[in-house]
Coordinates of C-alpha atoms in Angstrom, one line a residue:
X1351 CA 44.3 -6.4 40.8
X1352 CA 40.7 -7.3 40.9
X1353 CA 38.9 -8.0 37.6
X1354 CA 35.8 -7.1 38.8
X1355 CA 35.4 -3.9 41.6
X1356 CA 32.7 -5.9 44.3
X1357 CA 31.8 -2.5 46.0
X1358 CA 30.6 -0.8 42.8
X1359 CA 28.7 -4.3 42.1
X1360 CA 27.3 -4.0 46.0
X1361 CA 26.7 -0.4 45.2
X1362 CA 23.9 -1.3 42.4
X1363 CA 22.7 -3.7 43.8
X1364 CA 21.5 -2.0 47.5
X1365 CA 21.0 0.7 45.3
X1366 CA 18.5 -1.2 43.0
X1367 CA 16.8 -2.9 46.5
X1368 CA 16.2 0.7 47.9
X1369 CA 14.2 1.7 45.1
X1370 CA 12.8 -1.5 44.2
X1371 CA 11.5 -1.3 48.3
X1372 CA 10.6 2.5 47.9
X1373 CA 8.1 1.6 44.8
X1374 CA 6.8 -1.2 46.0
X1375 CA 6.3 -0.6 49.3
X1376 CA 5.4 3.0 48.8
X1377 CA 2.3 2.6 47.3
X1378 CA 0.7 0.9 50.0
X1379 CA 1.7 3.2 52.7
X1380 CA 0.6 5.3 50.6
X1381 CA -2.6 3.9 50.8
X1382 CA -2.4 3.6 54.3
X1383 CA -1.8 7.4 54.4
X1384 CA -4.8 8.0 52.5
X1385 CA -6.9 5.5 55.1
X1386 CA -8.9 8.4 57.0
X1387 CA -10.0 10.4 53.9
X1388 CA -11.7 7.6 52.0
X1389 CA -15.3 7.9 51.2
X1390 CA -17.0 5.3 53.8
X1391 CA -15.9 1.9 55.1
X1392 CA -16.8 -0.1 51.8
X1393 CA -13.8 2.2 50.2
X1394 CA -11.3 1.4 53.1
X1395 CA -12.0 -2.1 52.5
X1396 CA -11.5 -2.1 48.9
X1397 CA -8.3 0.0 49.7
X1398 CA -6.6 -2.2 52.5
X1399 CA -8.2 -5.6 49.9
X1400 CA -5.5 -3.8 47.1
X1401 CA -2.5 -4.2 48.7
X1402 CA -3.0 -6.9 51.1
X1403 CA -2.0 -9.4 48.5
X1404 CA 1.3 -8.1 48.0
X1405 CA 2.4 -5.8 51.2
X1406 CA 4.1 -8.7 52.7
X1407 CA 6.0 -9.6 49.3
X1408 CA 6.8 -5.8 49.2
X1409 CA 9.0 -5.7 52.0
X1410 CA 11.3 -8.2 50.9
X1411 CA 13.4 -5.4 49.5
X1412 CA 13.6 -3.7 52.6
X1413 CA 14.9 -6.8 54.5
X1414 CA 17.1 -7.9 50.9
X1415 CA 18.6 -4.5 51.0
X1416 CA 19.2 -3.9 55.2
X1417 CA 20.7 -7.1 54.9
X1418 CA 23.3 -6.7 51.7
X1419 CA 23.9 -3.1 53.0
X1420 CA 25.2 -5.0 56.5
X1421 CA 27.4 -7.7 54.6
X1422 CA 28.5 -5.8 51.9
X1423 CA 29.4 -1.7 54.0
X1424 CA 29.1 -2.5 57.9
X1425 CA 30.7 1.2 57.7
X1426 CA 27.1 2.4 57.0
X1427 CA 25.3 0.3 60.1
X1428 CA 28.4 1.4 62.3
X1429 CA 27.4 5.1 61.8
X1430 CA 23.8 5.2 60.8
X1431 CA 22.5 3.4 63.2
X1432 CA 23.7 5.4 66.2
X1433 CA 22.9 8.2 64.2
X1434 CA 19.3 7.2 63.2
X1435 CA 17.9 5.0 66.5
X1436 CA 15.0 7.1 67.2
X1437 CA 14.1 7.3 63.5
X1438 CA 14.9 3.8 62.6
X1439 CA 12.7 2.6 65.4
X1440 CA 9.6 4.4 65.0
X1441 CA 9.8 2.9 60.9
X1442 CA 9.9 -0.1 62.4
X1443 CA 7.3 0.5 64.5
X1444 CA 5.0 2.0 62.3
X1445 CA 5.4 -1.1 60.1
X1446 CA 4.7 -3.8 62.9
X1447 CA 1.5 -1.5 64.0
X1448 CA 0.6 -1.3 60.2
X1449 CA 1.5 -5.3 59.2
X1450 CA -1.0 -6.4 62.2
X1451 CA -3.9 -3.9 61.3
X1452 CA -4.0 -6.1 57.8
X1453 CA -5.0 -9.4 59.4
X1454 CA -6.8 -7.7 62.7
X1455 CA -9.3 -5.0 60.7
X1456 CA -11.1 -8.0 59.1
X1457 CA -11.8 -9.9 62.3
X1458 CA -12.7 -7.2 64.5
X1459 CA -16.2 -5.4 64.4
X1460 CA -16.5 -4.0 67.3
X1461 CA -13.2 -2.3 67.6
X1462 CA -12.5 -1.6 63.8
X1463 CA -12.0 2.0 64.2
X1464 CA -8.7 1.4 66.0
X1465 CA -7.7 -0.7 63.6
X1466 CA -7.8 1.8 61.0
X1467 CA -6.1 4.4 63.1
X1468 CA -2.9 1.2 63.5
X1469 CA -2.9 1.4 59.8
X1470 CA -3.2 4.7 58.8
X1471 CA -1.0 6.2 61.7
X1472 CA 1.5 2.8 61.1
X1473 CA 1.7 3.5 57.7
X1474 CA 2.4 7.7 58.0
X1475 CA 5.1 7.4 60.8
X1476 CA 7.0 5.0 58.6
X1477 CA 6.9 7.1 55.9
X1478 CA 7.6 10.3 57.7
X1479 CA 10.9 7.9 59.3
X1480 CA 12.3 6.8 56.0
X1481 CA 11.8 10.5 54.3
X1482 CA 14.1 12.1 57.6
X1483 CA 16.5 9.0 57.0
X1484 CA 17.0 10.6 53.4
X1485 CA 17.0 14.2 54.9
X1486 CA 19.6 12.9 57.3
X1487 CA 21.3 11.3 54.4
X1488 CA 21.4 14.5 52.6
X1489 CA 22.5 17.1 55.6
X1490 CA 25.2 14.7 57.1
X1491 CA 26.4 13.1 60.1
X1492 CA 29.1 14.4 62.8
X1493 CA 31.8 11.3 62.4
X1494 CA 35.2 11.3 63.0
X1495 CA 37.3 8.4 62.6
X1496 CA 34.6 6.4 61.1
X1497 CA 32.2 6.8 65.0
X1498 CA 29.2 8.9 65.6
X1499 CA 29.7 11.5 67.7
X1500 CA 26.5 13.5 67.6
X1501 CA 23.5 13.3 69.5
X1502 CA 20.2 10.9 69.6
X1503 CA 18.2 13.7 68.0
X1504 CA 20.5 15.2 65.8
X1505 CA 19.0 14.0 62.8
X1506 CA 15.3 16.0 63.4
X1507 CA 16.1 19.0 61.9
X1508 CA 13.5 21.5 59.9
X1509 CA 15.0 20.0 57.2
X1510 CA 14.5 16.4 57.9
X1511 CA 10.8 17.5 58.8
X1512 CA 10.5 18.9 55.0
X1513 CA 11.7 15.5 53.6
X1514 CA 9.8 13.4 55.7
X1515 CA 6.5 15.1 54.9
X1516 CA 7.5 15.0 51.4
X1517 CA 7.9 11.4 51.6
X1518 CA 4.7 11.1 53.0
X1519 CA 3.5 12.9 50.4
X1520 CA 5.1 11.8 47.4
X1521 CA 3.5 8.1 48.8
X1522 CA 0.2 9.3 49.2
X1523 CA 0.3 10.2 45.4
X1524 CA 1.3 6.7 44.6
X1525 CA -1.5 5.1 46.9
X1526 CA -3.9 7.6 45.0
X1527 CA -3.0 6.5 41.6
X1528 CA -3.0 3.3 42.2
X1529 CA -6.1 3.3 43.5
X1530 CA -7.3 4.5 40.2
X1531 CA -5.6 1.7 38.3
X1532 CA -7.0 -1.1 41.0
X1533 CA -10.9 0.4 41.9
X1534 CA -13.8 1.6 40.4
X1535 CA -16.6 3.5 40.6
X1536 CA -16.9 5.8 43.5
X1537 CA -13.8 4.9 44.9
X1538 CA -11.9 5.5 41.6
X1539 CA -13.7 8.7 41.2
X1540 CA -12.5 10.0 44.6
X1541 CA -8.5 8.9 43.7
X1542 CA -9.1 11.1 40.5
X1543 CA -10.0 14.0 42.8
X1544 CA -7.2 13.8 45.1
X1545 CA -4.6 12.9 42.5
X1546 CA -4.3 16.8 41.5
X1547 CA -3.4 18.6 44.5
X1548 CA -1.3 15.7 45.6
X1549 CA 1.0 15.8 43.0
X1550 CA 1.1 20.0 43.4
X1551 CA 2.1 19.2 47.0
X1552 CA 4.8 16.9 46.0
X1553 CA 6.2 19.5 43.3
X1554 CA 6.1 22.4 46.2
X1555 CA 8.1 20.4 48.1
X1556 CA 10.6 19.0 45.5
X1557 CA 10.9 22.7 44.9
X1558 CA 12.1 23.7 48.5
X1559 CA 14.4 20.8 49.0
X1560 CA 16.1 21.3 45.9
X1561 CA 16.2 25.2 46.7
X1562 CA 17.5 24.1 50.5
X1563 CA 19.8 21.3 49.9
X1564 CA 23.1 23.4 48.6
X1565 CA 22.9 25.3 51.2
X1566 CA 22.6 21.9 53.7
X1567 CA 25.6 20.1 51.4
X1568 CA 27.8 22.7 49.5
X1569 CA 29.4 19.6 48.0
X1570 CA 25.7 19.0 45.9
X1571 CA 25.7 22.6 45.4
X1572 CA 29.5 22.7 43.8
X1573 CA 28.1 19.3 41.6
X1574 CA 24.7 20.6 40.5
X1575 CA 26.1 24.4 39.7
X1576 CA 29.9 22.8 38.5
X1577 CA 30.8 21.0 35.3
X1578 CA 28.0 18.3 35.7
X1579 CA 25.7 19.8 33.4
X1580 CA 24.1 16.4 32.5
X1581 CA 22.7 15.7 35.7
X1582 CA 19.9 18.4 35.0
X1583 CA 18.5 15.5 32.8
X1584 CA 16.7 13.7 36.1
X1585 CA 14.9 16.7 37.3
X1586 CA 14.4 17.8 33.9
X1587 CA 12.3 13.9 33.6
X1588 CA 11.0 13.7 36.6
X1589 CA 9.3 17.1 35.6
X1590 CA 8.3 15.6 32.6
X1591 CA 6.4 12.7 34.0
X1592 CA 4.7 14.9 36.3
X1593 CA 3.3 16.5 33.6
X1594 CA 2.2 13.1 32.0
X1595 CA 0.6 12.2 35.0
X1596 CA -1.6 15.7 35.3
X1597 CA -2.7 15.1 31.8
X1598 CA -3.0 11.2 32.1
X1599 CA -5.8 12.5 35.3
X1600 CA -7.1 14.9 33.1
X1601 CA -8.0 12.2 30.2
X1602 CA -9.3 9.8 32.7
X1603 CA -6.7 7.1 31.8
X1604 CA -6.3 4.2 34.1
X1605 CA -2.5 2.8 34.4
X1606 CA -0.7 6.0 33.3
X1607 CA -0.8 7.8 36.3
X1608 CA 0.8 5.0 38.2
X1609 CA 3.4 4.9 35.9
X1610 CA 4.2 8.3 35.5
X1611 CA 4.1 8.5 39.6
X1612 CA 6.6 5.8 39.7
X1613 CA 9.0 7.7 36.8
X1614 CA 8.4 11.0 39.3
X1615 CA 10.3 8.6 42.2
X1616 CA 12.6 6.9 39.8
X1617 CA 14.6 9.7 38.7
X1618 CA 14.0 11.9 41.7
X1619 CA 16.1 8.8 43.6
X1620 CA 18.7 8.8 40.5
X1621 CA 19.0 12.8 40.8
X1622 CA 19.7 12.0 44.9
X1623 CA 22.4 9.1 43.9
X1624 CA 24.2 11.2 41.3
X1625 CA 24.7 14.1 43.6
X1626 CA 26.2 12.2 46.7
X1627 CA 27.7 9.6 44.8
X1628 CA 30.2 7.6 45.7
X1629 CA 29.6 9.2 49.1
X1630 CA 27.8 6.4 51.2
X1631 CA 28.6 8.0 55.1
X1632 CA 28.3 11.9 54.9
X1633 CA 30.3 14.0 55.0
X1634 CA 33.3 12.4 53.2
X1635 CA 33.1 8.7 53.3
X1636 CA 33.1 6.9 49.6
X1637 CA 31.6 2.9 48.8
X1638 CA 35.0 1.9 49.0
X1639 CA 36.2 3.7 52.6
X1640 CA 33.1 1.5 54.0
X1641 CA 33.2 -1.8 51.8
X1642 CA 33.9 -5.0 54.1
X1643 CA 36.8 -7.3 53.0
X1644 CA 36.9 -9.2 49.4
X1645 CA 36.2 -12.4 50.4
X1646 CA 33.2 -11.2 52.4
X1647 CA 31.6 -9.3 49.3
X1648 CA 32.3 -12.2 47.4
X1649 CA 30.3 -14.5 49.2
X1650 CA 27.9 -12.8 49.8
X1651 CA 27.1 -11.9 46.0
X1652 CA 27.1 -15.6 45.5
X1653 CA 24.1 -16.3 47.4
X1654 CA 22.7 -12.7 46.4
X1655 CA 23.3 -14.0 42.5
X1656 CA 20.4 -16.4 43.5
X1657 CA 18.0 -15.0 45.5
X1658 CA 17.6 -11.4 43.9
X1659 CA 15.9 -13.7 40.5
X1660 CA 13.5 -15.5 42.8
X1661 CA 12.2 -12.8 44.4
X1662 CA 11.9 -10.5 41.0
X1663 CA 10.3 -13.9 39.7
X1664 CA 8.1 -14.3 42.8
X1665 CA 7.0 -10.5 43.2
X1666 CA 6.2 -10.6 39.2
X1667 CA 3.9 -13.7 39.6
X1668 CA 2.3 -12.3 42.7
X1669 CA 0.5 -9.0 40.5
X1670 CA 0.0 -11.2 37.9
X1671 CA -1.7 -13.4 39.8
X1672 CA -3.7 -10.7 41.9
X1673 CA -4.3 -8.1 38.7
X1674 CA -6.9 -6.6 37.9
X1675 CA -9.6 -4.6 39.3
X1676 CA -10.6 -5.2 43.5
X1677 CA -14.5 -5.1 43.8
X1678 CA -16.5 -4.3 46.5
X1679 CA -17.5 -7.2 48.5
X1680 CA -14.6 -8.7 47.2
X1681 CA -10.8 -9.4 47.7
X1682 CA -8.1 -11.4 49.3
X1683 CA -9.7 -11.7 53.2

């Protein structure tokens, strides 16, 4: 008998990497989403000079997590990926066409313009991708004996649409409130502004999904309307710091909204994980049907042991290093 059960202990920590990637990284496509509505160039500038410092650094969770996922449940890779090609790729694709607009748009003059269009349209087909992953997450796959056997494009439904635009959305509203923590002036004033009916688009979708998911997955419908009563506590907070964050815009504060954004994502992610969990493969398939062998988790939480400190220690010296407010004229390029 095991002293210790290695796929719960893989569970958090993929689980911890996904949201850790989905706040981090967020905000900046986020930002990227928001790339064609800024005020004038000087804003995009300031913008793209916020995040360039840390966008990079960001990602390490997505690659710490894909990675640990792989070592830890090749169940999940075995199914999702045949599952999710098309939508895998064009994330991936969005965030190579986003990653090289950084470094191009501040060498190019003449052709700046399509440098914007890499980063804004990079950064909103990644975030439309990883919101129809979820979707896809949530409605199921057609397996049977742990294989695939749908089609490429099973998993663009109208509901996968609805949760990728809410994704897109939900960033958006973190791009905008960071911006109001990191800018000033003009450009702060114009986050303010767009803040408000952000955040109301975020809570009309957040309303339809949770209205349309138990009739996608009775199983969430049997845990959310069943004996679980204490699980209405995450949508309960998540409401709650949406209201923060309207009042925190109202009273002109500066880091609030940021926060209360990131509490909006935090327990909207804990509401998802509580009403598949320990479902990892839909329909059926639990941590523990998908876990690789003992010897293989083991080792690989060894090295994991090590690295996840240096990167929360390197990612925590990086904004400390780079706080503060990004001026025009100004910034990392």
């Amino acid at each position: 008998m095991e002293m210790f059960d290695l796929s719960l202990i893989w569970a958090v920590i993929i689980g911890f990497g996904v949201i850790m990637y989905v706040l981090m990284d967020g905000f900046d496509l986020g930002v990227g989403i928001l790339f064609p509505f800024a005020p004038d160039e000087e804003s995009r500038d300031v913008m793209m000079n916020s995040v360039a410092p840390v966008w990079d650094g960001n990602e390490t969770w997505l690659v710490l997590g894909g990675a640990g996922l792989l070592g830890a449940f090749p169940l999940v890779y075995s199914v999702f990926l045949p599952a999710l090609y098309i939508g895998v790729f064009l994330m991936l694709a969005g965030l190579i066409f986003r990653g090289i607009a950084f470094e191009f748009r501040f060498k190019s003059r003449k052709n700046r313009h399509w440098w914007n269009r890499a980063f804004c349209w990079g950064s909103a087909v990644a975030a439309f991708a990883q919101g129809a992953v979820v979707g896809t997450y949530i409605q199921g796959f057609a397996v049977e004996d742990f294989v695939y056997v749908g089609g490429a494009l099973d998993w663009l439904t109208p509901f996968t649409v609805i949760t990728g635009l809410g994704l897109m959305a939900g960033y958006a509203l973190l791009g905008a409130t960071w911006l109001i923590m990191k800018s000033e002036g003009h450009i702060q004033a114009w986050a303010y502004r767009i803040t408000p009916p952000l955040l109301v688009a975020v809570l009309a979708v957040f309303f339809i999904i949770s209205l349309w998911t138990p009739f996608v997955d009775t199983s969430v419908r049997d845990r959310w309307f069943g004996h679980l009563h204490l699980i209405w506590i995450f949508p309960f907070l998540a409401l709650a710091c949406a209201a923060l964050l309207w009042r925190a815009v109202k009273q002109r504060r500066e880091g609030q909204p940021f926060i209360a954004t990131l509490g909006v994502f935090v327990f909207t992610y804990l509401g998802l994980v509580v009403s598949k969990w320990p479902v990892i493969v839909p329909p059926n398939h639990t941590i523990w049907d998908a876990a690789s062998a003992p010897g293989s988790q083991l080792f690989l939480l060894l090295g994991m042991l090590f690295v996840i400190p240096i990167v929360l220690a390197y990612t925590a010296w990086t904004y400390w290093v780079f706080r503060g407010k990004v001026k025009v004229g100004e910034g990392y390029h």
